């Protein structure tokens, strides 16, 4: 059921891997888009280990982000989220924490905007919500990919930090500012979608666990008691004979 709902995102996720495999000359051994457990892809070890591993594993992040970027535009921006980008933060630790604070504020603003503007009877609003959920969830990497993503994005962050410290200001380029602004909007929107989903999932799991502990033990206790009585009676009859 969940795999069927997420199918468009699964297709984008796996095809993003496949596209970057082809771009890096990595042999694809198996590509499965139609599976009850979701899609999957298997490929040989990349020619340049580490670098190509990061490129291939990070592909769905940008593939799904591409659709999150275009969906509001295709639907004529059914919900008007804030696109305010924080002023330039210095390449320091305090600047990093200030950026996190701005992201937190942007997520809260998105949640409030969605609560105030979303209308379930509006077909554009419903399509927008489902589409954003599908592609936001589909960004999630596999466990084996996380190490490459953390290492790769960590190295990229270090490179950008060093460039800034050495006086190479990418922010002076219009294309860089555009990419940063759109990435900021996509990141805030994705987090705004994933946080409620995570909370709902935890609540449902909590209720399920509580139900299992409460009623499951009672059921098992009754079964154990009956079994014990039967065994006792059987043993008594056997002794009588």
GROMACS .gro file of C-alpha atoms in nm, residues 226-241:
model
   16
  226UNK     CA    1  -0.597  -2.300   2.986
  227UNK     CA    2  -0.303  -2.499   2.863
  228UNK     CA    3  -0.182  -2.553   3.218
  229UNK     CA    4  -0.522  -2.676   3.334
  230UNK     CA    5  -0.549  -2.923   3.050
  231UNK     CA    6  -0.205  -3.061   3.117
  232UNK     CA    7  -0.288  -3.097   3.484
  233UNK     CA    8  -0.608  -3.286   3.412
  234UNK     CA    9  -0.435  -3.511   3.165
  235UNK     CA   10  -0.163  -3.591   3.413
  236UNK     CA   11  -0.420  -3.673   3.677
  237UNK     CA   12  -0.604  -3.919   3.455
  238UNK     CA   13  -0.283  -4.087   3.358
  239UNK     CA   14  -0.187  -4.134   3.722
  240UNK     CA   15  -0.529  -4.280   3.803
  241UNK     CA   16  -0.492  -4.546   3.542
   0.00000   0.00000   0.00000
